[in-house]
Amino acid sequence: MISEEEARKKIVETVRPLPPRQLAISKSLDFFAAEDHFARLPLPAFDNSAMDGYALVASSCRKGERLRVTGEQAAGPDRRLQISPGEAVRIFTGAPMPAGADAVVMQEDVTRDGDKIVINADVEAGEFIRQRGCDLAEGQRILAKGERIRAATAALLASQGFAKMTVSGEVNAAIISTGDELVKAGEKIEPGQIYDSNSALLQALLQRCSAVVDSVEHCRDEREPLIEAIKSGSENQIMIISGGVSVGEHDLVKDALHHLGAQIDIWRVAIKPGKPFLFAKIGTCTVFGLPGNPVSAFVTFLQFVRPTILKMMGATNINLPQVPARLSVDLTNDSDRPHYIRGKVEHGEFSPVGRQESHALFGLSQANALLRLAVGQSLRADEIVEVQIWD
Ligand code: AMP
Ligand code: MG
């Protein structure tokens, strides 16, 4: 049986970033930059006021000084006003500074008296001015190739006048859930049947990776329909088949894949939960066969499918985020495979949640982190551990 690390490496190596495309900034959230982006403008682009108040010459005014108001500058077109010592210009937040002014006094510190003001505070040069380029210099790199576009990244690109940007391609995926016992949510259920929850799980996980779910099929444990479903699913870049990859007589996925001439690169990985995991290629389609047990499907998606999709989408960092946490209990892995313990990180502490069995979906729904225990590893309560988070 192949190790988890080897399996991940082998899988990820089979894919390449998809060709780049142009996208409106407003549609770019959670995609990855296909090239470096540089500042076209400094930020701020010009010296401007940080307050509603009065622009003046700091050296010419002490507390109690009377100044003559000679004009007004709002945020917007620069009126190219000028002031001399003893004068002030009414100014508003974001407005360009008049020539000659070197400070702004906020209006709360001023008494207005006709066309004069009286200054009620000490004023220092530079006060309440946002200086050109203090946040960002022209030419500075604002986004590196392979970095994820977040809300603030989109705002930064827009602040530079970018209407579009270049991101790596979008992954489309097909989901096939297999099993005679499965019933679609919303339909009537008979004794012995269960609702198909993996379709919902996989759609949500794919959405989280910004992949497009092109089709969601349910297929009975029958050879011919399964072959048909896999054939049509293989038109996508990625196909995720849930269930039917284990060793029972009703596990027909491998056989169907063989029939279609698929190249099965991996079957069974040393990972708990998730051992009966399968990885194959049909033509250009990357196929993942995930175990039907919901927690196994979840863990193997995060460890194998997610990094593959992120690489195709051009991400530099394809690993799950990790955070340090204090372990609340002693834990030992007596099994022969690395064990991903489902738990909750709260206030810096990690506690296992619910039953640590591969069918235990409720426990998983309460968890927000995975702790990987290597084979034979023992951890003590209060130790600081690194846990993977996904939300
Ligand atoms: P399998 O991998 O097909 O042997 O299924 C293993 C376990 O997962 C069985 O208990 C199945 O009933 C369950 N299972 C399989 N597919 C799904 C699904 N789509 N939703 C929920 N449970 C499933
Ligand atoms: Mg099954």
Tab-separated table of C-alpha atoms and ligand atoms in Angstrom:
chain	number	residue	atom	x	y	z
A	1	MET	CA	0.000	0.000	0.000
A	2	ILE	CA	1.347	3.420	-0.969
A	3	SER	CA	2.068	5.977	1.762
A	4	GLU	CA	-0.052	9.073	2.067
A	5	GLU	CA	2.847	11.413	1.249
A	6	GLU	CA	3.870	9.399	-1.811
A	7	ALA	CA	0.287	9.284	-3.032
A	8	ARG	CA	-0.121	13.064	-2.729
A	9	LYS	CA	3.156	13.724	-4.510
A	10	LYS	CA	2.342	11.292	-7.304
A	11	ILE	CA	-1.153	12.712	-7.817
A	12	VAL	CA	-0.167	16.368	-7.762
A	13	GLU	CA	2.679	15.726	-10.218
A	14	THR	CA	0.215	14.541	-12.864
A	15	VAL	CA	-1.436	17.958	-13.247
A	16	ARG	CA	-0.314	21.355	-14.532
A	17	PRO	CA	-1.755	24.843	-14.012
A	18	LEU	CA	-4.526	25.510	-16.537
A	19	PRO	CA	-3.980	28.232	-19.154
A	20	PRO	CA	-4.451	31.771	-17.826
A	21	ARG	CA	-7.447	33.913	-18.667
A	22	GLN	CA	-8.572	37.477	-18.145
A	23	LEU	CA	-11.210	38.083	-15.530
A	24	ALA	CA	-13.005	41.165	-14.244
A	25	ILE	CA	-11.654	42.096	-10.811
A	26	SER	CA	-15.188	41.736	-9.450
A	27	LYS	CA	-15.189	38.058	-10.501
A	28	SER	CA	-11.688	37.227	-9.357
A	29	LEU	CA	-12.285	36.365	-5.696
A	30	ASP	CA	-10.576	33.105	-4.634
A	31	PHE	CA	-8.831	32.577	-7.957
A	32	PHE	CA	-5.043	32.750	-8.210
A	33	ALA	CA	-2.966	35.358	-10.005
A	34	ALA	CA	-1.357	33.948	-13.156
A	35	GLU	CA	1.327	36.649	-13.142
A	36	ASP	CA	2.903	39.204	-10.825
A	37	HIS	CA	1.015	42.481	-10.606
A	38	PHE	CA	2.746	45.798	-9.854
A	39	ALA	CA	1.499	49.154	-8.591
A	40	ARG	CA	0.767	51.624	-11.376
A	41	LEU	CA	0.168	54.424	-8.900
A	42	PRO	CA	1.537	55.279	-5.505
A	43	LEU	CA	-0.946	55.127	-2.637
A	44	PRO	CA	-2.031	57.707	-1.760
A	45	ALA	CA	-1.563	59.097	-5.253
A	46	PHE	CA	-1.186	62.699	-3.915
A	47	ASP	CA	-0.844	64.417	-0.541
A	48	ASN	CA	-4.354	64.726	0.875
A	49	SER	CA	-6.218	65.600	4.033
A	50	ALA	CA	-7.014	62.874	6.592
A	51	MET	CA	-9.735	65.026	8.189
A	52	ASP	CA	-12.465	67.547	7.601
A	53	GLY	CA	-10.794	70.752	8.789
A	54	TYR	CA	-8.476	73.529	7.621
A	55	ALA	CA	-5.213	73.333	5.734
A	56	LEU	CA	-2.606	75.814	6.950
A	57	VAL	CA	1.061	76.567	7.469
A	58	ALA	CA	1.968	74.984	10.815
A	59	SER	CA	4.808	77.362	11.639
A	60	SER	CA	2.486	80.367	11.295
A	61	CYS	CA	-0.085	79.341	13.867
A	62	ARG	CA	-0.063	78.827	17.556
A	63	LYS	CA	-3.016	78.062	19.741
A	64	GLY	CA	-5.386	81.076	19.761
A	65	GLU	CA	-4.183	82.363	16.370
A	66	ARG	CA	-6.712	83.890	13.921
A	67	LEU	CA	-6.350	82.905	10.283
A	68	ARG	CA	-8.162	84.115	7.178
A	69	VAL	CA	-9.989	81.443	5.187
A	70	THR	CA	-9.091	82.044	1.538
A	71	GLY	CA	-10.827	79.144	-0.216
A	72	GLU	CA	-12.269	75.684	-0.089
A	73	GLN	CA	-11.002	72.339	-1.424
A	74	ALA	CA	-13.274	69.296	-1.416
A	75	ALA	CA	-12.342	65.717	-2.371
A	76	GLY	CA	-12.289	65.729	-6.177
A	77	PRO	CA	-10.659	67.882	-8.833
A	78	ASP	CA	-7.612	69.745	-7.535
A	79	ARG	CA	-8.405	73.482	-7.564
A	80	ARG	CA	-4.658	74.170	-7.239
A	81	LEU	CA	-5.166	76.573	-4.331
A	82	GLN	CA	-2.191	78.187	-2.638
A	83	ILE	CA	-1.809	79.551	0.847
A	84	SER	CA	0.655	81.706	2.719
A	85	PRO	CA	1.337	82.027	6.446
A	86	GLY	CA	-1.707	83.565	8.211
A	87	GLU	CA	-4.137	81.923	5.774
A	88	ALA	CA	-6.184	78.728	5.838
A	89	VAL	CA	-8.153	76.718	3.291
A	90	ARG	CA	-11.317	74.874	4.271
A	91	ILE	CA	-10.575	71.240	3.397
A	92	PHE	CA	-12.323	67.858	3.527
A	93	THR	CA	-11.179	64.250	3.953
A	94	GLY	CA	-9.421	62.982	0.835
A	95	ALA	CA	-9.056	66.446	-0.713
A	96	PRO	CA	-5.704	67.364	-2.308
A	97	MET	CA	-3.559	69.643	-0.159
A	98	PRO	CA	-3.229	73.272	-1.318
A	99	ALA	CA	0.286	74.327	-2.269
A	100	GLY	CA	2.138	75.873	0.647
A	101	ALA	CA	0.097	74.098	3.345
A	102	ASP	CA	1.926	71.614	5.546
A	103	ALA	CA	-0.724	70.626	8.115
A	104	VAL	CA	-4.438	70.184	8.638
A	105	VAL	CA	-6.196	71.155	11.827
A	106	MET	CA	-9.415	69.274	12.359
A	107	GLN	CA	-12.601	71.270	12.435
A	108	GLU	CA	-13.359	70.200	16.029
A	109	ASP	CA	-10.248	72.205	17.076
A	110	VAL	CA	-11.325	75.403	15.322
A	111	THR	CA	-13.882	78.148	15.986
A	112	ARG	CA	-15.224	79.642	12.791
A	113	ASP	CA	-15.928	83.370	12.793
A	114	GLY	CA	-17.079	84.604	9.370
A	115	ASP	CA	-14.141	84.332	6.997
A	116	LYS	CA	-11.766	83.794	9.923
A	117	ILE	CA	-10.962	80.851	12.133
A	118	VAL	CA	-9.480	80.699	15.616
A	119	ILE	CA	-7.197	77.734	16.288
A	120	ASN	CA	-7.897	76.041	19.629
A	121	ALA	CA	-5.098	73.444	19.517
A	122	ASP	CA	-1.391	73.218	18.873
A	123	VAL	CA	-0.569	72.375	15.271
A	124	GLU	CA	2.468	70.474	14.062
A	125	ALA	CA	3.823	70.232	10.536
A	126	GLY	CA	2.624	67.083	8.753
A	127	GLU	CA	-0.391	66.665	11.003
A	128	PHE	CA	-3.452	64.998	9.396
A	129	ILE	CA	-1.820	64.811	5.980
A	130	ARG	CA	-1.714	61.468	4.186
A	131	GLN	CA	1.490	61.671	2.254
A	132	ARG	CA	1.812	60.561	-1.342
A	133	GLY	CA	3.217	57.025	-1.524
A	134	CYS	CA	3.295	56.414	2.244
A	135	ASP	CA	1.217	53.221	1.875
A	136	LEU	CA	2.474	51.936	-1.466
A	137	ALA	CA	5.181	52.983	-3.898
A	138	GLU	CA	4.723	53.021	-7.655
A	139	GLY	CA	6.191	49.845	-9.182
A	140	GLN	CA	5.978	47.882	-5.934
A	141	ARG	CA	4.694	44.309	-6.320
A	142	ILE	CA	1.129	44.157	-5.069
A	143	LEU	CA	0.282	40.563	-5.959
A	144	ALA	CA	2.569	37.621	-6.668
A	145	LYS	CA	1.892	34.929	-9.247
A	146	GLY	CA	0.075	32.046	-7.547
A	147	GLU	CA	-1.346	34.169	-4.734
A	148	ARG	CA	-5.046	33.924	-3.935
A	149	ILE	CA	-7.249	36.929	-4.645
A	150	ARG	CA	-8.925	37.993	-1.427
A	151	ALA	CA	-11.434	40.794	-0.906
A	152	ALA	CA	-8.715	43.291	-0.007
A	153	THR	CA	-6.570	42.135	-2.960
A	154	ALA	CA	-9.479	42.885	-5.303
A	155	ALA	CA	-9.815	46.320	-3.684
A	156	LEU	CA	-6.089	46.997	-4.036
A	157	LEU	CA	-6.123	46.038	-7.731
A	158	ALA	CA	-9.163	48.266	-8.290
A	159	SER	CA	-7.399	51.137	-6.482
A	160	GLN	CA	-4.703	50.831	-9.152
A	161	GLY	CA	-7.205	51.161	-11.942
A	162	PHE	CA	-7.095	47.502	-12.963
A	163	ALA	CA	-10.536	46.551	-14.325
A	164	LYS	CA	-9.348	43.061	-15.274
A	165	MET	CA	-6.608	40.745	-14.203
A	166	THR	CA	-5.007	37.503	-15.330
A	167	VAL	CA	-5.822	34.419	-13.295
A	168	SER	CA	-5.164	30.752	-13.893
A	169	GLY	CA	-7.897	28.578	-15.355
A	170	GLU	CA	-11.019	27.271	-13.730
A	171	VAL	CA	-11.425	23.580	-12.938
A	172	ASN	CA	-14.660	21.841	-13.863
A	173	ALA	CA	-15.727	18.705	-12.104
A	174	ALA	CA	-18.253	15.881	-12.251
A	175	ILE	CA	-19.517	14.094	-9.159
A	176	ILE	CA	-20.858	10.539	-9.232
A	177	SER	CA	-22.200	9.051	-6.025
A	178	THR	CA	-22.599	5.286	-6.189
A	179	GLY	CA	-24.709	2.972	-4.072
A	180	ASP	CA	-28.011	1.049	-4.250
A	181	GLU	CA	-28.848	2.319	-0.763
A	182	LEU	CA	-28.777	5.991	-1.707
A	183	VAL	CA	-31.816	8.244	-2.020
A	184	LYS	CA	-31.741	11.858	-3.121
A	185	ALA	CA	-32.501	14.387	-0.362
A	186	GLY	CA	-36.148	15.450	-0.562
A	187	GLU	CA	-37.354	12.048	-1.735
A	188	LYS	CA	-39.119	9.320	0.246
A	189	ILE	CA	-36.895	6.855	2.037
A	190	GLU	CA	-37.541	3.119	2.643
A	191	PRO	CA	-36.110	0.937	5.436
A	192	GLY	CA	-32.446	0.190	4.751
A	193	GLN	CA	-31.993	3.206	2.523
A	194	ILE	CA	-29.989	6.326	3.385
A	195	TYR	CA	-29.890	9.801	1.954
A	196	ASP	CA	-26.985	10.647	-0.311
A	197	SER	CA	-24.939	13.112	1.739
A	198	ASN	CA	-21.666	12.817	-0.164
A	199	SER	CA	-23.039	14.708	-3.168
A	200	ALA	CA	-23.730	17.678	-0.912
A	201	LEU	CA	-20.369	17.306	0.788
A	202	LEU	CA	-18.395	17.143	-2.449
A	203	GLN	CA	-20.266	20.014	-4.071
A	204	ALA	CA	-19.530	22.170	-1.043
A	205	LEU	CA	-15.871	21.174	-0.941
A	206	LEU	CA	-15.477	21.832	-4.657
A	207	GLN	CA	-17.127	25.216	-4.298
A	208	ARG	CA	-14.653	26.028	-1.532
A	209	CYS	CA	-11.863	25.352	-4.037
A	210	SER	CA	-13.600	27.588	-6.628
A	211	ALA	CA	-14.097	24.599	-8.924
A	212	VAL	CA	-17.219	24.474	-11.081
A	213	VAL	CA	-19.460	21.461	-10.544
A	214	ASP	CA	-20.712	20.566	-14.021
A	215	SER	CA	-22.749	17.492	-13.140
A	216	VAL	CA	-23.913	15.551	-10.099
A	217	GLU	CA	-25.089	12.004	-10.840
A	218	HIS	CA	-26.291	9.175	-8.699
A	219	CYS	CA	-25.517	5.711	-9.989
A	220	ARG	CA	-26.674	2.315	-8.748
A	221	ASP	CA	-24.152	-0.445	-8.077
A	222	GLU	CA	-24.594	-1.849	-11.579
A	223	ARG	CA	-21.844	-2.217	-14.096
A	224	GLU	CA	-23.450	-0.812	-17.255
A	225	PRO	CA	-24.970	2.372	-15.775
A	226	LEU	CA	-21.717	2.965	-13.924
A	227	ILE	CA	-19.700	2.673	-17.135
A	228	GLU	CA	-22.065	5.145	-18.825
A	229	ALA	CA	-21.885	7.613	-15.928
A	230	ILE	CA	-18.098	7.457	-15.768
A	231	LYS	CA	-17.834	7.865	-19.541
A	232	SER	CA	-19.851	11.064	-19.523
A	233	GLY	CA	-18.163	12.340	-16.337
A	234	SER	CA	-14.757	11.928	-17.967
A	235	GLU	CA	-15.478	14.890	-20.254
A	236	ASN	CA	-14.593	17.086	-17.272
A	237	GLN	CA	-11.137	17.927	-16.030
A	238	ILE	CA	-11.902	16.231	-12.737
A	239	MET	CA	-14.295	13.445	-11.793
A	240	ILE	CA	-15.007	12.463	-8.220
A	241	ILE	CA	-16.693	9.125	-7.668
A	242	SER	CA	-17.912	8.407	-4.148
A	243	GLY	CA	-18.337	4.840	-2.883
A	244	GLY	CA	-17.853	1.562	-4.685
A	245	VAL	CA	-14.052	1.618	-4.535
A	246	SER	CA	-13.626	-0.895	-1.729
A	247	VAL	CA	-13.226	-4.674	-1.984
A	248	GLY	CA	-16.840	-5.929	-1.782
A	249	GLU	CA	-18.816	-7.545	-4.609
A	250	HIS	CA	-20.829	-4.330	-4.936
A	251	ASP	CA	-17.727	-2.197	-5.420
A	252	LEU	CA	-17.697	-1.938	-9.191
A	253	VAL	CA	-15.880	1.333	-9.831
A	254	LYS	CA	-12.484	-0.233	-10.499
A	255	ASP	CA	-13.968	-2.719	-12.912
A	256	ALA	CA	-15.882	0.015	-14.759
A	257	LEU	CA	-12.746	2.137	-14.991
A	258	HIS	CA	-10.751	-0.800	-16.379
A	259	HIS	CA	-13.458	-1.432	-18.931
A	260	LEU	CA	-13.122	2.175	-20.118
A	261	GLY	CA	-9.369	1.806	-20.494
A	262	ALA	CA	-8.556	4.015	-17.531
A	263	GLN	CA	-5.091	4.019	-16.096
A	264	ILE	CA	-5.447	3.281	-12.380
A	265	ASP	CA	-2.372	4.779	-10.748
A	266	ILE	CA	-3.274	4.367	-7.103
A	267	TRP	CA	-5.637	2.109	-5.223
A	268	ARG	CA	-5.576	2.061	-1.431
A	269	VAL	CA	-3.513	4.531	0.527
A	270	ALA	CA	-2.117	4.309	4.052
A	271	ILE	CA	-4.404	6.913	5.566
A	272	LYS	CA	-7.066	6.688	8.258
A	273	PRO	CA	-9.826	7.268	7.508
A	274	GLY	CA	-9.778	6.781	3.743
A	275	LYS	CA	-7.817	3.646	2.882
A	276	PRO	CA	-9.931	2.505	-0.108
A	277	PHE	CA	-8.964	5.594	-2.119
A	278	LEU	CA	-8.437	5.388	-5.862
A	279	PHE	CA	-6.704	7.674	-8.338
A	280	ALA	CA	-6.892	7.184	-12.086
A	281	LYS	CA	-6.779	8.938	-15.453
A	282	ILE	CA	-9.188	8.530	-18.315
A	283	GLY	CA	-7.744	10.467	-21.207
A	284	THR	CA	-7.261	13.977	-19.839
A	285	CYS	CA	-9.688	13.511	-16.959
A	286	THR	CA	-8.248	13.167	-13.456
A	287	VAL	CA	-10.360	10.657	-11.546
A	288	PHE	CA	-10.655	10.362	-7.782
A	289	GLY	CA	-12.489	7.400	-6.267
A	290	LEU	CA	-13.295	8.371	-2.684
A	291	PRO	CA	-14.542	5.924	-0.063
A	292	GLY	CA	-18.297	6.150	0.537
A	293	ASN	CA	-18.034	6.752	4.259
A	294	PRO	CA	-18.562	10.491	4.624
A	295	VAL	CA	-15.618	11.216	6.917
A	296	SER	CA	-13.285	9.206	4.676
A	297	ALA	CA	-14.549	11.121	1.647
A	298	PHE	CA	-13.985	14.396	3.490
A	299	VAL	CA	-10.455	13.602	4.670
A	300	THR	CA	-9.288	12.194	1.337
A	301	PHE	CA	-10.771	15.170	-0.507
A	302	LEU	CA	-8.771	17.574	1.640
A	303	GLN	CA	-5.540	15.564	1.480
A	304	PHE	CA	-5.575	14.569	-2.201
A	305	VAL	CA	-8.254	16.328	-4.267
A	306	ARG	CA	-7.901	19.839	-2.898
A	307	PRO	CA	-4.137	20.190	-3.548
A	308	THR	CA	-4.622	18.821	-7.072
A	309	ILE	CA	-7.318	21.368	-7.878
A	310	LEU	CA	-5.319	24.203	-6.367
A	311	LYS	CA	-2.296	23.285	-8.470
A	312	MET	CA	-4.464	23.254	-11.611
A	313	MET	CA	-5.737	26.677	-10.605
A	314	GLY	CA	-2.195	27.993	-10.393
A	315	ALA	CA	-1.900	28.294	-6.606
A	316	THR	CA	1.573	28.509	-5.106
A	317	ASN	CA	0.488	27.192	-1.736
A	318	ILE	CA	-1.599	24.057	-2.128
A	319	ASN	CA	-1.483	22.961	1.494
A	320	LEU	CA	-4.256	23.426	4.017
A	321	PRO	CA	-3.601	26.267	6.432
A	322	GLN	CA	-2.080	25.098	9.711
A	323	VAL	CA	-2.368	26.717	13.119
A	324	PRO	CA	-0.737	25.849	16.425
A	325	ALA	CA	-3.045	24.674	19.224
A	326	ARG	CA	-2.748	23.260	22.718
A	327	LEU	CA	-3.926	19.667	22.834
A	328	SER	CA	-6.653	19.045	25.434
A	329	VAL	CA	-6.171	15.254	25.841
A	330	ASP	CA	-3.550	12.492	25.457
A	331	LEU	CA	-3.638	10.830	22.026
A	332	THR	CA	-1.892	7.763	20.608
A	333	ASN	CA	-2.038	6.277	17.141
A	334	ASP	CA	-1.912	2.493	17.498
A	335	SER	CA	-3.015	1.834	13.930
A	336	ASP	CA	-0.770	1.074	10.967
A	337	ARG	CA	-1.751	4.262	9.126
A	338	PRO	CA	-1.468	8.005	9.863
A	339	HIS	CA	-4.693	8.990	11.607
A	340	TYR	CA	-6.490	12.270	10.990
A	341	ILE	CA	-8.314	13.113	14.208
A	342	ARG	CA	-11.321	15.374	13.752
A	343	GLY	CA	-11.590	18.076	16.344
A	344	LYS	CA	-12.361	21.598	17.236
A	345	VAL	CA	-9.907	24.433	17.683
A	346	GLU	CA	-11.304	27.004	20.022
A	347	HIS	CA	-9.396	29.681	21.966
A	348	GLY	CA	-6.135	28.072	20.872
A	349	GLU	CA	-7.067	24.593	22.149
A	350	PHE	CA	-7.672	21.474	20.041
A	351	SER	CA	-10.135	18.856	21.342
A	352	PRO	CA	-11.228	15.749	19.425
A	353	VAL	CA	-14.951	15.891	18.622
A	354	GLY	CA	-17.466	13.087	18.303
A	355	ARG	CA	-16.846	9.479	17.353
A	356	GLN	CA	-13.579	8.999	15.484
A	357	GLU	CA	-15.153	6.593	13.008
A	358	SER	CA	-15.444	7.026	9.291
A	359	HIS	CA	-19.258	7.073	9.225
A	360	ALA	CA	-19.600	9.633	12.055
A	361	LEU	CA	-20.844	12.641	10.112
A	362	PHE	CA	-22.287	14.532	13.073
A	363	GLY	CA	-18.908	14.678	14.816
A	364	LEU	CA	-17.343	15.906	11.583
A	365	SER	CA	-19.979	18.624	11.286
A	366	GLN	CA	-18.920	19.934	14.723
A	367	ALA	CA	-15.216	19.888	13.849
A	368	ASN	CA	-13.122	22.626	12.272
A	369	ALA	CA	-9.661	21.076	12.346
A	370	LEU	CA	-7.702	17.904	11.625
A	371	LEU	CA	-4.800	16.668	13.690
A	372	ARG	CA	-2.521	14.208	11.918
A	373	LEU	CA	-1.092	11.526	14.168
A	374	ALA	CA	1.743	9.587	12.542
A	375	VAL	CA	1.941	5.815	12.984
A	376	GLY	CA	2.927	5.050	16.604
A	377	GLN	CA	2.873	8.718	17.594
A	378	SER	CA	1.829	9.633	21.137
A	379	LEU	CA	0.938	13.159	22.158
A	380	ARG	CA	0.315	14.424	25.674
A	381	ALA	CA	-2.321	16.841	26.864
A	382	ASP	CA	-1.055	20.462	26.899
A	383	GLU	CA	1.442	19.834	24.090
A	384	ILE	CA	1.392	22.408	21.308
A	385	VAL	CA	0.479	20.743	18.024
A	386	GLU	CA	-0.048	21.951	14.458
A	387	VAL	CA	-3.554	21.337	13.168
A	388	GLN	CA	-5.014	21.758	9.705
A	389	ILE	CA	-8.017	24.003	9.320
A	390	TRP	CA	-10.357	24.252	6.381
A	391	ASP	CA	-13.045	26.831	7.126
B	1	AMP	P1	-18.792	2.075	-0.018
B	1	AMP	O1	-17.544	2.868	-0.075
B	1	AMP	O2	-19.614	2.161	-1.236
B	1	AMP	O3	-18.523	0.671	0.415
B	1	AMP	O4	-19.669	2.727	1.150
B	1	AMP	C1	-19.190	2.764	2.483
B	1	AMP	C2	-20.230	3.370	3.398
B	1	AMP	O5	-20.515	4.690	3.006
B	1	AMP	C3	-21.545	2.643	3.403
B	1	AMP	O6	-22.057	2.632	4.717
B	1	AMP	C4	-22.407	3.484	2.482
B	1	AMP	O7	-23.786	3.364	2.737
B	1	AMP	C5	-21.905	4.862	2.799
B	1	AMP	N1	-22.104	5.759	1.659
B	1	AMP	C6	-21.725	5.506	0.398
B	1	AMP	N2	-22.047	6.518	-0.409
B	1	AMP	C7	-22.641	7.444	0.366
B	1	AMP	C8	-23.205	8.717	0.103
B	1	AMP	N3	-23.210	9.232	-1.126
B	1	AMP	N4	-23.749	9.401	1.143
B	1	AMP	C9	-23.716	8.875	2.388
B	1	AMP	N5	-23.189	7.687	2.689
B	1	AMP	C10	-22.675	6.954	1.695
B	2	MG	MG	-21.296	1.279	-1.984
